[in-house]
Coordinates of C-alpha atoms and ligand atoms in Angstrom, one line a residue:
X1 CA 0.0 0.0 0.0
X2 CA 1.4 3.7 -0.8
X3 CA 0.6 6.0 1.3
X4 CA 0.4 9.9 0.2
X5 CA 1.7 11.7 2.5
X6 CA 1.8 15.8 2.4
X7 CA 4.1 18.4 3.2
X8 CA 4.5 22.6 3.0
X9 CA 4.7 25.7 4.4
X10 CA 1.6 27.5 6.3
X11 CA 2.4 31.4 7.2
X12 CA 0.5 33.1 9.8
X13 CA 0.4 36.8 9.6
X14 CA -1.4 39.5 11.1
X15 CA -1.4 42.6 13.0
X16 CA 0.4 42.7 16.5
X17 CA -0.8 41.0 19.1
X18 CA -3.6 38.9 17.2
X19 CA -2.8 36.1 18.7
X20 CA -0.5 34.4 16.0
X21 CA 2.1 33.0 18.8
X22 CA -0.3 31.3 20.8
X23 CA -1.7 29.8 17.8
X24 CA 1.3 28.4 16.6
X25 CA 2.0 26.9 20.1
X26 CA -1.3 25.6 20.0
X27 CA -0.8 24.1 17.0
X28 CA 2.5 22.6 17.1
X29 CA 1.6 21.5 21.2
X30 CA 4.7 23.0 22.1
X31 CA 6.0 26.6 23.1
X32 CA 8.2 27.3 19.4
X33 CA 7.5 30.9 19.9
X34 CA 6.9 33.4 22.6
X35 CA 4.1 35.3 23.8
X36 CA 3.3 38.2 25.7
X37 CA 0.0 40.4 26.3
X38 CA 2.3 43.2 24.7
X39 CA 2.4 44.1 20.8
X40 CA 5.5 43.6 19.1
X41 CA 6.5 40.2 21.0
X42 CA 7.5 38.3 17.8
X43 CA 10.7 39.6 15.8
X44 CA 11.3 37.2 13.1
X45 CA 10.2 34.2 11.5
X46 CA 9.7 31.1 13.9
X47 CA 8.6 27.9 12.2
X48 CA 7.1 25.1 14.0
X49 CA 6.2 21.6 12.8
X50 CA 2.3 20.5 12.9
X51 CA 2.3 16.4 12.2
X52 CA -1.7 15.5 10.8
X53 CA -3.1 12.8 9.6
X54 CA -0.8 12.2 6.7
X55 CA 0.8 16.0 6.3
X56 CA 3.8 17.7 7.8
X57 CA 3.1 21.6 8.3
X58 CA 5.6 23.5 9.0
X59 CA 4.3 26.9 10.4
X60 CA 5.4 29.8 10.2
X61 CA 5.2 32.3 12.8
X62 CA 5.7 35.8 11.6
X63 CA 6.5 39.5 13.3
X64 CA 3.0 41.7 13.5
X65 CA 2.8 43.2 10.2
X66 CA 2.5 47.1 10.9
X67 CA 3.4 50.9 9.8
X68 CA 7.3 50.3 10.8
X69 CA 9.4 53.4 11.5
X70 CA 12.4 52.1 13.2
X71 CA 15.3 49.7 11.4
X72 CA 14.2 47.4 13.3
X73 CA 10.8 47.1 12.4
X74 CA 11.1 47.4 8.4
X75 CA 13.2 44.4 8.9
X76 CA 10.7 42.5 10.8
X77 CA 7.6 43.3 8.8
X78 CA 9.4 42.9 6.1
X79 CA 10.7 39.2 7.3
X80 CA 6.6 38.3 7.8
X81 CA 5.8 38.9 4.2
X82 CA 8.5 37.0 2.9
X83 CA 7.3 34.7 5.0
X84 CA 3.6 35.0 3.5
X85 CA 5.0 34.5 -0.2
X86 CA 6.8 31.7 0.3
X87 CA 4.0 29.4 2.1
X88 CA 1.7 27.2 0.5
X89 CA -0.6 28.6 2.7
X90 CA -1.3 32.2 4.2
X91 CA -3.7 32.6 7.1
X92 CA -4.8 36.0 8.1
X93 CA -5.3 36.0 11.5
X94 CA -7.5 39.2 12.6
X95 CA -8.2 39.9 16.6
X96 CA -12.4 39.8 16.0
X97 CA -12.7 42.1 18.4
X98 CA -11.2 44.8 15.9
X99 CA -14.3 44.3 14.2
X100 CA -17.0 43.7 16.3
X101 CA -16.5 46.7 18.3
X102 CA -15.2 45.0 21.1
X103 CA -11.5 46.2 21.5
X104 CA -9.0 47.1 23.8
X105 CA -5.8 48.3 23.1
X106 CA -2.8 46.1 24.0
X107 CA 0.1 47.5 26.0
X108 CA 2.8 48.8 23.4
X109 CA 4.1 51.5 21.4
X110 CA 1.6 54.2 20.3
X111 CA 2.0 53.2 16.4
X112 CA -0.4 50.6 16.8
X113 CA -3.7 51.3 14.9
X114 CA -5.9 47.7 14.9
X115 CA -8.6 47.4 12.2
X116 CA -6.3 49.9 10.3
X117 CA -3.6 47.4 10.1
X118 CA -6.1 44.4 9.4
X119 CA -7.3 46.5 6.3
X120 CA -3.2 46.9 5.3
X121 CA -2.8 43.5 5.7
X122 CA -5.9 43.1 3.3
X123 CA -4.5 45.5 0.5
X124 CA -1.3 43.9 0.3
X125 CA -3.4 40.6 -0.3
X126 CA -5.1 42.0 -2.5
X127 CA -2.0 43.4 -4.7
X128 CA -0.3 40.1 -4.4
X129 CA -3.3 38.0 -5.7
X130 CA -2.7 35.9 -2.6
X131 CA -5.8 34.0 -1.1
X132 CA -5.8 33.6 1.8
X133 CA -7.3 31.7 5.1
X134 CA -9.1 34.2 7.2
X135 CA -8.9 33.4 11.1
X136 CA -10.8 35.4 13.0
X137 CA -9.6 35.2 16.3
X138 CA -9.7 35.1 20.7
X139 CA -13.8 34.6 19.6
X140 CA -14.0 33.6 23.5
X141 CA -14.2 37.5 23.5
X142 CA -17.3 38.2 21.7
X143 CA -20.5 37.9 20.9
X144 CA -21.4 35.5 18.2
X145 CA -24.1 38.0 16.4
X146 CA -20.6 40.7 16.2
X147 CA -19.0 37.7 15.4
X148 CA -20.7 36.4 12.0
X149 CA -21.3 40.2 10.5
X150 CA -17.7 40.9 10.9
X151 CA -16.6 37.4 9.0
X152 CA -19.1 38.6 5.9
X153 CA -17.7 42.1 5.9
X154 CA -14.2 40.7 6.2
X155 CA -15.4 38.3 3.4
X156 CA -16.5 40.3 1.0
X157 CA -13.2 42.2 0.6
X158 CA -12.4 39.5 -1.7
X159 CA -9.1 38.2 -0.8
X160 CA -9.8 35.2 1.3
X161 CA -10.5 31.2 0.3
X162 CA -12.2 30.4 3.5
X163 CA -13.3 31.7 7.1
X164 CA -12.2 30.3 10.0
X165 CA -13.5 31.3 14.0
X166 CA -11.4 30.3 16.3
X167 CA -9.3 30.9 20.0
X168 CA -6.0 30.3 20.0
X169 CA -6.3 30.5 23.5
X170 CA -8.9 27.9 24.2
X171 CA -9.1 25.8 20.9
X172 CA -12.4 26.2 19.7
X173 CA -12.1 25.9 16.1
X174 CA -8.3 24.3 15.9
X175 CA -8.9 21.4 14.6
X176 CA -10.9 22.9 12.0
X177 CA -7.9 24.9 11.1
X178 CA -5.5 21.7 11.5
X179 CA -7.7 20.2 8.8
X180 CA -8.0 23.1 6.6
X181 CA -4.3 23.3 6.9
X182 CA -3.1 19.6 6.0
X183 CA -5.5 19.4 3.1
X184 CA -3.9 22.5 1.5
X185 CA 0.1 21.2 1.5
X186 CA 1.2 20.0 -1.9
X187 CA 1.9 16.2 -2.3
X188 CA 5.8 15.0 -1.0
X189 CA 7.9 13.8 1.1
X190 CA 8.2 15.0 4.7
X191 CA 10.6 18.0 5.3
X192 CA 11.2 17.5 8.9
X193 CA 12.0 14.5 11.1
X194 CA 8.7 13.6 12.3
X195 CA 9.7 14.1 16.1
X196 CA 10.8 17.6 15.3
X197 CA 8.2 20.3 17.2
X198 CA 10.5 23.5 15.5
X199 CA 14.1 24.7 13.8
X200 CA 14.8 27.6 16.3
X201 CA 18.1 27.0 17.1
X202 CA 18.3 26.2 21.0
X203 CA 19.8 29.0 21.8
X204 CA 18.3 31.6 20.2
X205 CA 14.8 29.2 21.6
X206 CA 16.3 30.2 25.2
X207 CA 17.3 33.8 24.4
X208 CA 13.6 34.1 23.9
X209 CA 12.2 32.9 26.6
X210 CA 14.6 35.5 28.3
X211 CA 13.3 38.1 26.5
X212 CA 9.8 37.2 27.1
X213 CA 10.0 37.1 30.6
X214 CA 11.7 40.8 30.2
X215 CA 8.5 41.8 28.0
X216 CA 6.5 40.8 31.0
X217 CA 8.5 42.2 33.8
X218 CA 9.2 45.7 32.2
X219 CA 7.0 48.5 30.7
X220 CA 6.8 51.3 28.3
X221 CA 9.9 51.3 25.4
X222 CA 12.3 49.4 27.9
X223 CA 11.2 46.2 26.2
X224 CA 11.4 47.4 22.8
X225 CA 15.2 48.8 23.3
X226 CA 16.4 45.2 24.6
X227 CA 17.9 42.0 22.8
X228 CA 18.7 39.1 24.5
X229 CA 22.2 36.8 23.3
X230 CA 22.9 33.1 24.6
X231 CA 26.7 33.4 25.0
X232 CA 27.5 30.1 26.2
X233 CA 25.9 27.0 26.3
X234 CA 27.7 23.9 28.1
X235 CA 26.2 20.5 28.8
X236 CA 27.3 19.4 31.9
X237 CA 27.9 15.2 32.6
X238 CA 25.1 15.4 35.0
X239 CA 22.6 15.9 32.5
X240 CA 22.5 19.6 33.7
X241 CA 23.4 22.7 31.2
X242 CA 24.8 25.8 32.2
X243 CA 23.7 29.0 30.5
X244 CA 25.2 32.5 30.4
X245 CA 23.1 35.0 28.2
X246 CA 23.9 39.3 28.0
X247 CA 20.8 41.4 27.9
X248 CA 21.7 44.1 25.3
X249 CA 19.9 47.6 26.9
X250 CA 20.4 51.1 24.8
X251 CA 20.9 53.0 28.0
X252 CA 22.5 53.3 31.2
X253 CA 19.0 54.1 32.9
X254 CA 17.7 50.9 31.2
X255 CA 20.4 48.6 32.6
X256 CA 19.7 50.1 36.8
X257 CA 16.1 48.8 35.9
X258 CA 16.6 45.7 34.5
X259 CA 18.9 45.3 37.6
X260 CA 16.7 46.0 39.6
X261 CA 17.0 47.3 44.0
X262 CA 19.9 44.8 45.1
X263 CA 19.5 43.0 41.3
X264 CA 16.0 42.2 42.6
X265 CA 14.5 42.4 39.0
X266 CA 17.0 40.4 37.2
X267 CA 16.5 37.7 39.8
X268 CA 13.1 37.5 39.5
X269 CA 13.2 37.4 35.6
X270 CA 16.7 35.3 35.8
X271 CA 14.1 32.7 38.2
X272 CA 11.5 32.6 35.7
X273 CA 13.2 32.1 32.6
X274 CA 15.2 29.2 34.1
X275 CA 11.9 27.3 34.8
X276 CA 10.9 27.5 31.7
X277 CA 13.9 26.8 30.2
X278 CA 14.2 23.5 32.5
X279 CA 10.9 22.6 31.5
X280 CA 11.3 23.1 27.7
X281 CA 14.8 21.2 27.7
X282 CA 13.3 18.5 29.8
X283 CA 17.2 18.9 32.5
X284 CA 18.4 21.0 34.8
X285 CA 19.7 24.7 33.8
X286 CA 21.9 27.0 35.6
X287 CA 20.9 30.2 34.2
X288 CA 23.3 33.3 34.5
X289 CA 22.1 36.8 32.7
X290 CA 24.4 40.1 32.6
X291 CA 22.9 42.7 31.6
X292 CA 25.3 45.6 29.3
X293 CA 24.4 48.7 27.9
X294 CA 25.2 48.3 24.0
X295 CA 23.7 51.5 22.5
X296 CA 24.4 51.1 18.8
X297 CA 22.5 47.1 18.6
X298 CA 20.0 48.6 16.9
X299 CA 22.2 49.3 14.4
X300 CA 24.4 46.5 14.4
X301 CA 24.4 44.3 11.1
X302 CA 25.4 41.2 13.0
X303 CA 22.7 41.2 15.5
X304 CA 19.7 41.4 12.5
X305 CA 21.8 38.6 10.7
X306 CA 21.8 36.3 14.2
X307 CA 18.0 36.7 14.1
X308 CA 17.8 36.0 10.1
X309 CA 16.8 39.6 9.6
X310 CA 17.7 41.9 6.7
X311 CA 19.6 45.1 7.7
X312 CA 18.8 46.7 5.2
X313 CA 15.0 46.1 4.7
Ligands
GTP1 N1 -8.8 35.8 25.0 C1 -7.9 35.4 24.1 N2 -6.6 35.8 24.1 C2 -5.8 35.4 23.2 C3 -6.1 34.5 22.2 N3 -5.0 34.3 21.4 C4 -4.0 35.0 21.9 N4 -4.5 35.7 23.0 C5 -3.7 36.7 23.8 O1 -3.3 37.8 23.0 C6 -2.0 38.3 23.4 C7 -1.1 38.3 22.2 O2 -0.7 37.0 21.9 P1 0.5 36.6 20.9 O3 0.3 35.2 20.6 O4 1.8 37.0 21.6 O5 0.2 37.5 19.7 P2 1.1 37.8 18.4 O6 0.1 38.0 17.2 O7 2.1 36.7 18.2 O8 1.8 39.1 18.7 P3 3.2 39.8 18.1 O9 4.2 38.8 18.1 O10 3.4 40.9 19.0 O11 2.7 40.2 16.7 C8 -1.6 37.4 24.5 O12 -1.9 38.0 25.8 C9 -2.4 36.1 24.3 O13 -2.6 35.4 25.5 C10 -7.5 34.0 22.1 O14 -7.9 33.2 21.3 N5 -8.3 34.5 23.1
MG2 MG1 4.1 36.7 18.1

């Protein structure tokens, strides 16, 4: 018997904060990418692996796709649409509460518009001649009447295949969207190793969850102006690994509050990010974070090129 098995590339864009992490993670059932209640969370492309029925999709998680003023944010916006025309899929995740009348602005810098950046989002579709999967999303927030006229308005813009409701958070809907998915890869071979949950390096996976425990610990532009770097990474014979990562800050006011009163706030975030990390790694970490202020790593070529992003978007 020959069995056809399926394989391809699923990108999930949308404006910040839709919800496109969590999705992912729900999706893959692991943490690939990080998420906070903050916009901006996601700064390149994350791919996770979905195994169903007889397809391998490999998702890709993308930066919130916005107005971007900073270097830093051409290069991430421009990171989620290459991203978009590379997949064999595109969904279109949208936070339904944008449309229903319903929404509340997350925590973040004051570019952030909402329905204005769903209707971007839907432009650019619309000039690429891409259809795509729209996913309205976090429906455990509203009210299904709000719910179905904003799916026909969003419909009737012309530029999706299908409509999806779902919550990320809960998984209504998900296995809907797992289906939808599968059936939509091409015919082949599997790309990944079936046991494979993502292909973020480790250390850049633990950077992360550094950096989102900063996102959630600190306020205002401070998490914006921050990058994280894994500097060492040494498997002990124990079975225990031993981690020493530098948290990048723009300013010397930045680094005395990421320290913290008696390095109270490093210890806290230093504490959480080593659970996590011992969780994800399935073995004991020792987890040591410095924190140094590096001014210029906004403009630093090699620090867009360790995160895959183009310095010159
Ligand atoms: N209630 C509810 N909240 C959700 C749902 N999906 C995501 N969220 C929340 O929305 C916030 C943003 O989630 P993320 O997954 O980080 O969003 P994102 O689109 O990846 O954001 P960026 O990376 O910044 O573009 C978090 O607080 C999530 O818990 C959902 O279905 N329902
Ligand atoms: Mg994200």
């Amino acid at each position: 018997m020959i069995i056809e098995t399926r394989a391809g590339f699923a990108a999930i864009i949308g404006a910040p904060n839709a919800g496109k992490s969590t999705l992912v993670n729900r999706l893959v059932g692991s943490k690939v990418s990080i998420v906070t209640h903050k916009v901006q969370t996601t700064r390149f492309p994350v791919r996770g692996v979905m195994m169903r029925h007889q397809a391998q999709v490999i998702l890709v998680d993308t930066p919130g796709i916005f107005a971007p003023k900073r270097r830093l944010d051409r290069a991430m916006v421009q990171s989620a649409w290459e991203g978009a025309t590379d997949a064999d899929a595109v969904v279109h995740l949208i936070d339904a509460r944008h449309w229903t009348g319903a929404a509340t602005k997350p925590e973040g810098p004051d570019e952030y518009e909402g329905p204005d950046e769903d209707e971007a989002i839907i432009s650019r579709l619309k000039q690429l001649g891409t259809k795509a999967i729209l996913a309205l999303n976090k429906i455990d927030l509203v009210e299904r009447p709000a719910l179905l006229a904003a799916a026909k308005t969003l419909f009737d813009m012309g530029v999706y295949s299908d409509v999806l409701m779902i919550s990320g958070l809960n998984g209504d809907g998900i296995d809907q969207l797992a289906d939808m998915l599968a059936s939509k890869m091409p015919l082949g071979p599997y790309l990944f190793p079936e046991d494979q949950a993502a292909d973020i390096p480790v250390r850049l996976l633990a950077a992360e969850v550094t950096r989102e425990k900063l996102m959630l610990r600190l306020h205002q532009e401070l998490p914006y102006q921050l990058t994280v770097e894994t500097e060492t990474w040494e498997a002990h014979k124990n079975g225990a690994v031993k981690i020493e990562q530098m948290i990048h800050v723009s300013r010397e006011g930045h680094r005395s509050i990421v320290l913290g009163k008696g390095g109270q706030t490093i210890k806290e975030i230093g504490m959480a990010s080593r659970k996590e990390l011992a969780s994800i790694l399935g073995r004991p970490v020792h987890l040591f974070l410095r924190v140094k202020v590096s001014e210029r790593w906004q403009e630093s070529r090699e620090r867009f090129s360790a995160l895959g992003l183009d310095f010159d978007a």
